[in-house]
Coordinates of C-alpha atoms and ligand atoms in Angstrom, one line a residue:
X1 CA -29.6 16.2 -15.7
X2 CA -27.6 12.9 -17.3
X3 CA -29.7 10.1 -16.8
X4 CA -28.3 6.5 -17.4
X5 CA -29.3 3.2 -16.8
X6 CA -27.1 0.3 -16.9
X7 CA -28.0 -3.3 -17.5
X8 CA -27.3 -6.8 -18.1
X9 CA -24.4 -7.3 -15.3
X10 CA -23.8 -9.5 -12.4
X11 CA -23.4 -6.6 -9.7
X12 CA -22.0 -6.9 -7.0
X13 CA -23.4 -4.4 -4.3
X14 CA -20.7 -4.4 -1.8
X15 CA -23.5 -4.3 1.2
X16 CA -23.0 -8.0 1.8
X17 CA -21.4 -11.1 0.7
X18 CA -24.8 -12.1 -1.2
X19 CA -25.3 -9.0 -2.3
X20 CA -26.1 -8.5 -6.1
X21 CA -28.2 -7.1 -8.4
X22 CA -28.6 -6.8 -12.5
X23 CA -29.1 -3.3 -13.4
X24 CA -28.7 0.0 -12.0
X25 CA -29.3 3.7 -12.7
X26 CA -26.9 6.9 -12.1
X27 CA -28.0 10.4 -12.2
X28 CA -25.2 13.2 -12.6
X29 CA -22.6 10.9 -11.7
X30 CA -24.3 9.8 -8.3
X31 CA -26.2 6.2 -8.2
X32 CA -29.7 7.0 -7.9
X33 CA -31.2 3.2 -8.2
X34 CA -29.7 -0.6 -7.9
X35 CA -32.0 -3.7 -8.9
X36 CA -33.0 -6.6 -11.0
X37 CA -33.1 -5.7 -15.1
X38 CA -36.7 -7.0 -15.5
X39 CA -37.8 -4.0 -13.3
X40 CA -36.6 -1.7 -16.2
X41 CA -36.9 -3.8 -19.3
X42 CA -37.5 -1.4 -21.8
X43 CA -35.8 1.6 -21.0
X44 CA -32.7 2.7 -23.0
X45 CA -29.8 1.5 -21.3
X46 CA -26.3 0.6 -21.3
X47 CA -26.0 -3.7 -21.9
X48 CA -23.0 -4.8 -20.0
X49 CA -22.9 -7.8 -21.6
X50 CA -23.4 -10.1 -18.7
X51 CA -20.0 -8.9 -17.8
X52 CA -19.6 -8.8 -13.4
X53 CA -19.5 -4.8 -11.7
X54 CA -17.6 -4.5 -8.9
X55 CA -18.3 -0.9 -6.5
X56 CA -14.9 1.1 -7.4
X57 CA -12.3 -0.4 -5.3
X58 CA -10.7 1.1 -2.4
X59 CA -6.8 1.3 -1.7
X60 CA -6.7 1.6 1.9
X61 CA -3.0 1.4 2.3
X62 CA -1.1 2.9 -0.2
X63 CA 1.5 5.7 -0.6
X64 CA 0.9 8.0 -3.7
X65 CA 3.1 10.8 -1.9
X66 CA 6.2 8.8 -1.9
X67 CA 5.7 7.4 -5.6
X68 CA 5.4 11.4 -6.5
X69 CA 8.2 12.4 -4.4
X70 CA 10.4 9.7 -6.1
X71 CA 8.6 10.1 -9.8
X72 CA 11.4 9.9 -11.5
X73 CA 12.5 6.4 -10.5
X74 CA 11.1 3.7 -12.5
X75 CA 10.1 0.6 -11.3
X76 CA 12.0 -2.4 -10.9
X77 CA 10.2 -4.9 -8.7
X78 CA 10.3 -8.8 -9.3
X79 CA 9.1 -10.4 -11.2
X80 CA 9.3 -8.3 -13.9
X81 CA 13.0 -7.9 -13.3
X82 CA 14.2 -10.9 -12.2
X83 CA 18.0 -10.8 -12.6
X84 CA 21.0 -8.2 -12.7
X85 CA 20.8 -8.2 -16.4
X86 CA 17.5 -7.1 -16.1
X87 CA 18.0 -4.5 -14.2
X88 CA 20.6 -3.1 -16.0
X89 CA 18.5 -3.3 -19.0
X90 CA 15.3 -1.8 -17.6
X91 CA 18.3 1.2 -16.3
X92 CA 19.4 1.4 -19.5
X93 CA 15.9 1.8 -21.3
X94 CA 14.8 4.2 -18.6
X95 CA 18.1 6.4 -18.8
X96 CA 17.4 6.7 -23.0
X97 CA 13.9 8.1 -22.3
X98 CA 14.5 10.4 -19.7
X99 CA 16.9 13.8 -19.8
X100 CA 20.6 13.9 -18.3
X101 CA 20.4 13.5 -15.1
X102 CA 20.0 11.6 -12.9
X103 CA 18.9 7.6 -13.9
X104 CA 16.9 6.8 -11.1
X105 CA 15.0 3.0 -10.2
X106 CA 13.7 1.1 -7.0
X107 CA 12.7 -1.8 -6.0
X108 CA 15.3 -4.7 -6.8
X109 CA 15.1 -7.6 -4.9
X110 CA 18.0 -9.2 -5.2
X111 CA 17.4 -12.7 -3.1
X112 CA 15.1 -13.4 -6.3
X113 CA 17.9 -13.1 -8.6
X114 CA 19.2 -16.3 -10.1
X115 CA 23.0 -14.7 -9.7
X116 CA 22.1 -14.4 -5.8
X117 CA 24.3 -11.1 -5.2
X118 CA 23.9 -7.5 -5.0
X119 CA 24.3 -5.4 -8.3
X120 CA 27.0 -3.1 -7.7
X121 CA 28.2 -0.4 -9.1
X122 CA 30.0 -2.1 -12.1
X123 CA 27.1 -3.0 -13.0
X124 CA 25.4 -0.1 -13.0
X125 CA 28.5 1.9 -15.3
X126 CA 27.4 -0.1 -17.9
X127 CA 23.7 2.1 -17.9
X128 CA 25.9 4.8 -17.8
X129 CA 29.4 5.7 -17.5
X130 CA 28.6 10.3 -17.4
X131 CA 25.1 10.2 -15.9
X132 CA 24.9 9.3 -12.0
X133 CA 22.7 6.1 -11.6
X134 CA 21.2 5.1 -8.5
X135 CA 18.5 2.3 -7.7
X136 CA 16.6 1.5 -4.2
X137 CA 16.6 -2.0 -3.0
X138 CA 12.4 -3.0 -2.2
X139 CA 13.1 -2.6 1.2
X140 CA 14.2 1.1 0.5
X141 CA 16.8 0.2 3.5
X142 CA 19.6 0.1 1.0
X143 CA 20.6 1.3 -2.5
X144 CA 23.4 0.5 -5.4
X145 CA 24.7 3.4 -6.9
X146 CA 27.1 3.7 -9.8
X147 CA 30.8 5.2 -10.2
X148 CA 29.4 8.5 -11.3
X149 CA 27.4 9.0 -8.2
X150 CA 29.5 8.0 -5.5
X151 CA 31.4 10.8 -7.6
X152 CA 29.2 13.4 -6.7
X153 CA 28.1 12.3 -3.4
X154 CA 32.2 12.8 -2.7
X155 CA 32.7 9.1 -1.5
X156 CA 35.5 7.3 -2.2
X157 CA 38.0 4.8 0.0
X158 CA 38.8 7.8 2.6
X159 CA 35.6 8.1 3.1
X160 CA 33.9 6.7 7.0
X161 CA 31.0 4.5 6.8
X162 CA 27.9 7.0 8.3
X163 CA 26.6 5.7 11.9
X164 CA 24.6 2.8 11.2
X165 CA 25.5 2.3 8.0
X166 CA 27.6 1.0 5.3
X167 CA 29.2 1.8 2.0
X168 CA 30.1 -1.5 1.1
X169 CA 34.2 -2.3 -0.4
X170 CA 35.9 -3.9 -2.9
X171 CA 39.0 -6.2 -1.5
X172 CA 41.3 -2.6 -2.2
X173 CA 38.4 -0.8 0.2
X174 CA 36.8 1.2 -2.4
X175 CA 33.3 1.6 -1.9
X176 CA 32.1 -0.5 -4.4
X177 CA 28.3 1.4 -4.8
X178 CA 26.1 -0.9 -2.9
X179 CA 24.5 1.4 0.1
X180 CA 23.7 -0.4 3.3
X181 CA 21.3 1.2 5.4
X182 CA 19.5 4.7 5.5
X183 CA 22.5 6.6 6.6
X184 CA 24.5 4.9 3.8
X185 CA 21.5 5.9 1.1
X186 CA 21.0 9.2 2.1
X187 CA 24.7 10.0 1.6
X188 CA 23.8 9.9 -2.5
X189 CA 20.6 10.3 -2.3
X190 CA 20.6 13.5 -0.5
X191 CA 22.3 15.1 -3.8
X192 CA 19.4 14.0 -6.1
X193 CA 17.6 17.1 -6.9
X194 CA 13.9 16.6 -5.7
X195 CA 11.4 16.5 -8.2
X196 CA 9.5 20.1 -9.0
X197 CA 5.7 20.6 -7.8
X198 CA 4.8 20.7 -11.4
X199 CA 6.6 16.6 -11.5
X200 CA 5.1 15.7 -8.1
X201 CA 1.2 16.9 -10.2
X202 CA 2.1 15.0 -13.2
X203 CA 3.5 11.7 -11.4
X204 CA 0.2 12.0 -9.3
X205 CA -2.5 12.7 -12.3
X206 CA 0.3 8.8 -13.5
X207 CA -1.1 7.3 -10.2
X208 CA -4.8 8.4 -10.7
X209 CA -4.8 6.6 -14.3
X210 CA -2.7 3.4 -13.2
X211 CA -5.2 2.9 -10.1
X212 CA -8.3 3.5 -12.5
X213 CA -6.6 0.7 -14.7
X214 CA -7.0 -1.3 -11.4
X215 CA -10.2 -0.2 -11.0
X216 CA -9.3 1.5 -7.5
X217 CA -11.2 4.9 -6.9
X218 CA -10.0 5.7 -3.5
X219 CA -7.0 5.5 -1.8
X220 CA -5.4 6.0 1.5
X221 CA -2.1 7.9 1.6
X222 CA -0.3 6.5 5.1
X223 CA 2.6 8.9 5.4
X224 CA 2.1 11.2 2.8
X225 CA 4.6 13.3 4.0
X226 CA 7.4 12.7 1.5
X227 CA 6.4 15.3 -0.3
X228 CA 6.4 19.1 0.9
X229 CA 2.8 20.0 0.3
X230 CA 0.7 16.8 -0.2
X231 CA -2.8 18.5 0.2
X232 CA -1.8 21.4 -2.0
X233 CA -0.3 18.7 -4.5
X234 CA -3.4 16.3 -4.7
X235 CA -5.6 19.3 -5.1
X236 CA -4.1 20.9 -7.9
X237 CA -4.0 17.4 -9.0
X238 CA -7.5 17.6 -8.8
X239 CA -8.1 20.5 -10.3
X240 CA -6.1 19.2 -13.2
X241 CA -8.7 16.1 -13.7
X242 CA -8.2 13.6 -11.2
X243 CA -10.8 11.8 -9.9
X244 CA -9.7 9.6 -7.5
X245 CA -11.1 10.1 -3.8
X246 CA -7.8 10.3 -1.8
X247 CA -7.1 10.0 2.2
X248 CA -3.8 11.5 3.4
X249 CA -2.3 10.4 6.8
X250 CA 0.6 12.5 7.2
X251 CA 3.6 10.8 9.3
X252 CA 3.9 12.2 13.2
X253 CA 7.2 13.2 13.8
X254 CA 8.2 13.9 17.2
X255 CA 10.5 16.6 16.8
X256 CA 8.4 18.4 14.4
X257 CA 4.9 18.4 15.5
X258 CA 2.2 19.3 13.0
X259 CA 0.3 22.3 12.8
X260 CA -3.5 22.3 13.7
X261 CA -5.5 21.7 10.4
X262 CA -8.1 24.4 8.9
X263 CA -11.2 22.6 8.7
X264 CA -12.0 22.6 5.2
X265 CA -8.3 20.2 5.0
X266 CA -10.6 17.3 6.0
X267 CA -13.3 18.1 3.7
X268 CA -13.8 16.8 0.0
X269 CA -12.6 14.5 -2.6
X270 CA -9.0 14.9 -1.5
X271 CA -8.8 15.2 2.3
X272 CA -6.5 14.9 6.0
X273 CA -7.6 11.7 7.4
X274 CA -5.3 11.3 10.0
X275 CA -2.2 11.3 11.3
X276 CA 0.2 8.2 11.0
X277 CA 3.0 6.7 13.6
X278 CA 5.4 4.5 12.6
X279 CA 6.1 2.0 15.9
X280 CA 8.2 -0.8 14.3
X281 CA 9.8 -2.3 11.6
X282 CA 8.7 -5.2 9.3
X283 CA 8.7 -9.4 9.9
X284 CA 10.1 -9.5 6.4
X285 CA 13.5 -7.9 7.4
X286 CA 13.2 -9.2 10.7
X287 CA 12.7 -5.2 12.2
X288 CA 9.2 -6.0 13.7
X289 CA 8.9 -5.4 17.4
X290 CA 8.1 -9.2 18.5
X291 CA 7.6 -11.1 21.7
X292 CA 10.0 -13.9 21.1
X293 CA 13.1 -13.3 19.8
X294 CA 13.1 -14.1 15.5
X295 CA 14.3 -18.0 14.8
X296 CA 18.2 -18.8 15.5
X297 CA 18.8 -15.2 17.2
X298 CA 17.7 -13.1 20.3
X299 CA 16.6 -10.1 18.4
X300 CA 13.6 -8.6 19.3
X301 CA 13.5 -6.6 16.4
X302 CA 12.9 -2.7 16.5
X303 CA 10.8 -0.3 18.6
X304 CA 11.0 3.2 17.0
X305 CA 8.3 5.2 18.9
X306 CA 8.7 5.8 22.5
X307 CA 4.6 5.3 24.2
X308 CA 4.4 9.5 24.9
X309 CA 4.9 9.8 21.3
X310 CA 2.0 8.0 20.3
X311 CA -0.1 9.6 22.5
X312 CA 1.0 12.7 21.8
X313 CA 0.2 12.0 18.0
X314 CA -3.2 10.3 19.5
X315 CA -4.0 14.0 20.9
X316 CA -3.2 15.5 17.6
X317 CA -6.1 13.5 16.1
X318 CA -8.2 14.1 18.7
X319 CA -8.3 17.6 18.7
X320 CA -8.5 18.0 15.1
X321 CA -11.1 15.5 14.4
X322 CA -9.3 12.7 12.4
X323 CA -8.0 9.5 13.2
X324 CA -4.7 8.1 14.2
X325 CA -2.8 5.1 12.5
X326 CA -0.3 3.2 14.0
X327 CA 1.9 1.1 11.7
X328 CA 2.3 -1.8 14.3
X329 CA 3.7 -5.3 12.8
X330 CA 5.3 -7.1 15.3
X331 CA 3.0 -9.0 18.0
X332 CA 4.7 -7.0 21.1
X333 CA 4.0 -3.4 18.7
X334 CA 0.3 -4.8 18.4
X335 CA 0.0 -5.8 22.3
X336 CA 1.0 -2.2 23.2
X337 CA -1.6 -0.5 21.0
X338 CA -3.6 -2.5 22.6
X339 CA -2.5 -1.7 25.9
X340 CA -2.3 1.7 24.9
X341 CA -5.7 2.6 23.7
X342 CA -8.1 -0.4 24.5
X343 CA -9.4 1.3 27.4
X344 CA -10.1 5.1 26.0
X345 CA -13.1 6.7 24.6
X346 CA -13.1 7.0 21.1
X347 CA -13.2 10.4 19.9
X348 CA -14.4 9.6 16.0
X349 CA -18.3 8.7 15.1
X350 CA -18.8 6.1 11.9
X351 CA -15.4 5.5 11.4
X352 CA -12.5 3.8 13.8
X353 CA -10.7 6.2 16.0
X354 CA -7.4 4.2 15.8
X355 CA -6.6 2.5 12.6
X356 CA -3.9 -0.4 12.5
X357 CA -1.7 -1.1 9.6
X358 CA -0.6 -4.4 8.6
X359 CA -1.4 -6.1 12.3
X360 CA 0.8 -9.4 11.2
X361 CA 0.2 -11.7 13.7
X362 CA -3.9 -11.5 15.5
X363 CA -4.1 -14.4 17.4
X364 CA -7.7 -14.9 18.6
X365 CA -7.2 -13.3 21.9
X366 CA -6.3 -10.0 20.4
X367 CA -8.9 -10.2 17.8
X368 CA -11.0 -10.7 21.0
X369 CA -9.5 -7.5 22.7
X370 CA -9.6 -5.3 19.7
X371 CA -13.6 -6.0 18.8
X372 CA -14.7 -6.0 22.7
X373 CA -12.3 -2.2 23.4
X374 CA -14.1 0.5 24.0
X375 CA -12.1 2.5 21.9
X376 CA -12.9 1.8 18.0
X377 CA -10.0 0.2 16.2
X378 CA -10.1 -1.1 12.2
X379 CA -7.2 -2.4 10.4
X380 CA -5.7 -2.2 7.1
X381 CA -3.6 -5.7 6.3
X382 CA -2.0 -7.5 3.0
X383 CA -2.2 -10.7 1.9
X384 CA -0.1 -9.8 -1.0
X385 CA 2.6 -9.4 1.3
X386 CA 3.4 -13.3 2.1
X387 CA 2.3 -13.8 -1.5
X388 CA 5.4 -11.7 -2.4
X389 CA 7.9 -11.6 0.1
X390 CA 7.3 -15.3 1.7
X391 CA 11.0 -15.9 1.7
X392 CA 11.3 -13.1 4.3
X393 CA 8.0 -14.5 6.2
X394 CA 10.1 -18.1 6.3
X395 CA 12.7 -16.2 8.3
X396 CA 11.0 -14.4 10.3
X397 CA 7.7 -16.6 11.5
X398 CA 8.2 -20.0 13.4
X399 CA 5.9 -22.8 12.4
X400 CA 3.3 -22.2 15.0
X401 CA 2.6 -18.9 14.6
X402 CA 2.2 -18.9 11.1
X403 CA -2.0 -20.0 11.7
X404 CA -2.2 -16.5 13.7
X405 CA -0.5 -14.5 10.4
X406 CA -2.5 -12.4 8.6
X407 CA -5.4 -14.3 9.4
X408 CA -8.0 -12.8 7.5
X409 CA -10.5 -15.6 8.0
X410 CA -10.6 -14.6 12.3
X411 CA -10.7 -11.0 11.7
X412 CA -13.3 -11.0 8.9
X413 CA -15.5 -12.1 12.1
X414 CA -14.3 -9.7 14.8
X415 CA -13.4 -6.1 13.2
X416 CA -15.7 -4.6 11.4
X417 CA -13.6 -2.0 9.3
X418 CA -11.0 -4.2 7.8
X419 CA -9.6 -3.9 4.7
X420 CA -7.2 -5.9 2.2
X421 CA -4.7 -3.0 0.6
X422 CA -1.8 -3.1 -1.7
X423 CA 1.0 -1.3 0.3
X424 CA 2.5 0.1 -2.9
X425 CA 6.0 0.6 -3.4
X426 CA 6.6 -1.1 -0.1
X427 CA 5.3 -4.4 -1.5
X428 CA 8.4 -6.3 -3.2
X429 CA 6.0 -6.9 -6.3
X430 CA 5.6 -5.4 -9.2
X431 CA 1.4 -4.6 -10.2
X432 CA 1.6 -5.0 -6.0
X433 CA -1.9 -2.6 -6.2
X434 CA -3.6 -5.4 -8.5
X435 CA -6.5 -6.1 -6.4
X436 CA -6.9 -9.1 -8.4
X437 CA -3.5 -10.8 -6.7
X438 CA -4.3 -10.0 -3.5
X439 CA -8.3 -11.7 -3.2
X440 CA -6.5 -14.4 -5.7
X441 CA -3.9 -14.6 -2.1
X442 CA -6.9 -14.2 0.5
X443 CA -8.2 -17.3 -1.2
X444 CA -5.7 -19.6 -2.1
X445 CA -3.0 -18.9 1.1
X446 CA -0.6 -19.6 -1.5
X447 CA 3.1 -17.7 -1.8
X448 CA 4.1 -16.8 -5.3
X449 CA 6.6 -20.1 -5.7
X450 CA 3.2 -22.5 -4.8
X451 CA 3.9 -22.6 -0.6
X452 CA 0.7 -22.6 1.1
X453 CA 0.9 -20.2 3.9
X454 CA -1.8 -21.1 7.0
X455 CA -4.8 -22.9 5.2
X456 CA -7.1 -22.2 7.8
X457 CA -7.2 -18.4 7.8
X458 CA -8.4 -18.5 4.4
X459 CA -11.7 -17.0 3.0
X460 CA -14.0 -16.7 0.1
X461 CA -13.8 -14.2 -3.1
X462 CA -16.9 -12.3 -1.8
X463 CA -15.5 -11.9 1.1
X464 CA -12.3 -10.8 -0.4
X465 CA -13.9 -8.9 -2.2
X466 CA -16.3 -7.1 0.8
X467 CA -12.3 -6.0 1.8
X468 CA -11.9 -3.9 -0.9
X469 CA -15.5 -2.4 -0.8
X470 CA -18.0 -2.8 1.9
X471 CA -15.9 -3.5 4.8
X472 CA -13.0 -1.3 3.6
X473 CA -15.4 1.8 3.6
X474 CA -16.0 1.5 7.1
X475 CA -11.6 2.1 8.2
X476 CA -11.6 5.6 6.9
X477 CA -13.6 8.7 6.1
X478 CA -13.4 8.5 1.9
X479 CA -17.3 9.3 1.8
X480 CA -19.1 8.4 -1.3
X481 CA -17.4 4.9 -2.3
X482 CA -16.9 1.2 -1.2
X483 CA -21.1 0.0 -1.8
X484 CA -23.2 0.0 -5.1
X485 CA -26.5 2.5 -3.6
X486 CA -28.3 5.0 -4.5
X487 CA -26.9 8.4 -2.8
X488 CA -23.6 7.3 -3.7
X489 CA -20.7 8.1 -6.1
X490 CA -21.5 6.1 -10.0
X491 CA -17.9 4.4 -9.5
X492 CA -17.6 1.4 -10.5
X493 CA -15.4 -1.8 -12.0
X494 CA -16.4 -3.6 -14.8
X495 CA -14.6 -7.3 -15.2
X496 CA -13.6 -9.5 -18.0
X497 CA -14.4 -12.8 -15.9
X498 CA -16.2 -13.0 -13.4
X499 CA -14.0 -13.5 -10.2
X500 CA -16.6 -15.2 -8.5
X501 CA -16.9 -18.0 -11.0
X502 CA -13.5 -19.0 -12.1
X503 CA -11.3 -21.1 -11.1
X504 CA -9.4 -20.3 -8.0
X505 CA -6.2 -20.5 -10.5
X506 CA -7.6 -17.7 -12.7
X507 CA -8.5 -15.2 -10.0
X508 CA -5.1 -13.3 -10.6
X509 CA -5.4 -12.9 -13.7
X510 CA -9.0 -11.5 -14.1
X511 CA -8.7 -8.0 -15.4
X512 CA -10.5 -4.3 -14.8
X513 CA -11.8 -3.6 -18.7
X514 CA -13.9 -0.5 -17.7
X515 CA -12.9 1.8 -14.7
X516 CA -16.2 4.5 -14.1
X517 CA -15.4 7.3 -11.9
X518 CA -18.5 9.5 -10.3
X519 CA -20.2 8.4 -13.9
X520 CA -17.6 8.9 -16.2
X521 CA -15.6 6.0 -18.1
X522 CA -12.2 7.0 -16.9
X523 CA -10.7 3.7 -18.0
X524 CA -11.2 0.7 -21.1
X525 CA -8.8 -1.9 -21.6
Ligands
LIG1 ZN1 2.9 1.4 4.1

């Protein structure tokens, strides 16, 4: 039996806002005692230095699948590439480290570039002129590819722009690499080989060390579908040493209905959660299903999920026991969940039967609706996401419903299981899963260039915080985390500052130094 007792630190519990302790004790890697250091002066012990412990941190939105099934792109989000030069530079660096192949990035965002245009694929020869180079936009909508690929994809000026899609042309009408739309993107992408299961193992154990440096022990996968296998993937995974607690919520797709699960898939460290429909787009490319039309058009935005699908997803979950998410942004998306499921039994116990991601606009009325339904519904939102992308949000919100957007304040009173999440690679922001920038964005309402964005909704670090531990372990089955108590996992977060003392201006930048992980240091600064 490995005893050890840990002292000197400004706990917080994760039970409640005011809940914090000094000291606490972990046997074999479960917590066996939380309390004040006085009650165990004496005793050998572990000082932590007056230093503040956070439970380890849940992820409740974030897609690990993806990131393996694209692990050998590297990362380009703003800001830490913040121009075309930049990009091609980051390319370049990545293309010198890796094989032959294919030089592969994503997440550009190009409206943040000071040259204001897409790269194209002059650009891009200039990583390389032999190797075919290809990098996603943030929104994943769109792509720039250079010479060498639109090469082997076969695409040149004879070639028809795909339904729905674009290769955009040079003044002669050669495509000149920058991919507009899926259609468009899968025409190159479809020829990059996909990565082997020993990759998609590796790039996962890469995600279980950068969440730890995060201090995040459990995630949510929601659509972990990108990759062939993802149970059999995260397990060997954890077989092969990681620790993190993991959720997966494959994607429901209509024309492929998934199999019944076995039981023991939604048992155990890695697990099936659920099952996850994708009803609409997103406010910051204007795809959200909406009400009133976006500002200076009548588009509605887009509805991708006809209602019989839903159910028939909501069915799936039923009979096998786990819960369903619906991705629903826009208002009108939100209204028909509503209207959908408000009235039904739940068919879960402990945790909410129908989970909703990113729920943009909750004006009180359907706060109201959604905590007085008889079914059980928890959400999963972002604050990161105005933080990052407010330029979209500008677009896409008028004035007076920006009080009702992501308004964590209201819904911190009304639902229950509610939890702040990074949204990883969707989030145009590179370190998007720092937990730090999103209770620093909770707080403050503040965009990344310094516009406030809805004072009112805001709310306090504890409470922040509760949305990463406490409240966020009551949206999904990952047993064992979220709350500092005995019976539960030794995971935990040790700080450099303390994040509820410093200056609202510093929360960002307070860092994880110690990631534990069922009572094992799995990360030091
Ligand atoms: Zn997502």
């Amino acid at each position: 039996m490995t005893t050890q007792l840990f002292t000197n630190a400004k706990v917080f519990t994760g039970e409640s806002e005011t809940g914090f302790a000094s000291a606490f004790r972990t046997v074999d890697g479960t917590i066996d005692w939380v309390g004040a250091a006085e009650e165990v002066e004496g005793e050998t012990a572990v000082d932590l230095g007056g230093r503040t412990v956070l439970p380890g941190l849940i992820d409740s939105h974030t897609h690990p699948a993806l990131i393996a099934g694209t692990a050998a792109a590297v990362e380009c989000f703003p800001p830490a590439v913040a121009s075309v030069h930049e990009l091609v530079e980051t390319l370049r660096m990545h293309a010198a480290s890796t094989g032959d192949d294919w030089v592969l990035g994503r997440g550009f965002d190009e409206s943040k570039f000071p040259e204001r245009r897409m790269p194209t694929a002059e650009d891009l020869d200039r990583v390389s002129k032999d190797r075919p180079v290809l990098v996603w936009r943030c929104d994943a909508h769109s792509a720039v590819c250079n010479s060498a690929a639109l090469r082997m994809a076969g695409i040149d000026e004879r070639t028809p722009d795909p339904e729905g899609a674009r290769f955009e042309r040079d003044d002669a009408g050669r495509p000149n690499g920058v991919l507009t739309e899926i259609a468009a993107v899968a025409a190159v992408a479809s020829v990059i080989p996909a990565p082997s299961r020993e990759e998609q193992v590796l790039a996962v154990l890469r995600f279980g060390e950068d969440l730890a440096s995060r201090g995040i022990v459990a995630v949510c996968d929601l659509l972990s579908t990108r990759i062939d296998d993802p149970l059999g993937v995260f397990r060997e995974a954890e077989a092969r040493g990681l620790r993190t607690r993991v959720a997966l919520y494959p994607g429901w797709d209509p024309e492929q209905p998934l199999a019944d699960l076995d039981p023991l898939d939604t048992r155990g460290r890695i697990r099936v959660a659920g099952v996850k429909v994708v009803m609409d787009g997103a406010y910051s490319n204007r795809t959200a299903w909406v009400h009133e039309p976006y500002p200076d058009s009548c588009d509605h935005g887009l509805r991708l999920v006809e209602d019989e699908d839903v159910l028939a997803a909501a069915d799936w979950a039923r009979r096998n026991g786990v819960q369903l998410a619906v991705h629903a942004m826009g208002d009108r998306t939100l209204d028909r969940v509503i209207e959908l499921f408000a009235d039904r039994e739940p068919w879960l116990d402990g945790v909410p039967s129908v989970r909703i991601e990113h729920a943009t606009l909750v004006s009180e009325a359907r706060a109201e609706r959604l905590r007085a339904a008889r079914m059980s519904f928890g959400i999963a939102t972002h604050t990161v996401f105005f933080f990052a992308e407010y330029d979209g949000y500008e677009k896409a919100l008028r004035a007076e419903q920006v009080p009702d957007a992501y308004p964590i304040a209201r819904l911190y009173e009304q639902i229950e299981p509610l939890a702040l999440s990074s949204d990883r690679p969707a989030t145009a922001w590179s370190g998007a899963d720092d937990v730090m920038l999103s209770i620093a964005a909770a707080v403050r309402r503040t965009a990344y260039d310094g516009t406030e964005f809805g004072m009112e909704a805001a709310v306090t670090v504890p409470q922040a915080a509760m949305l990463y531990t406490g409240r966020a372990r009551l949206l999904s089955p990952l047993e064992g985390v979220g709350i500092l108590a005995p019976g539960l996992d030794a995971s935990f977060a040790v700080l450099d500052r303390d994040v509820f003392t410093v200056p609202e201006d510093e929360i960002a930048s307070v860092r994880v130094a110690e990631t534990w992980i069922g009572g094992q240091r799995v990360f030091i600064r």
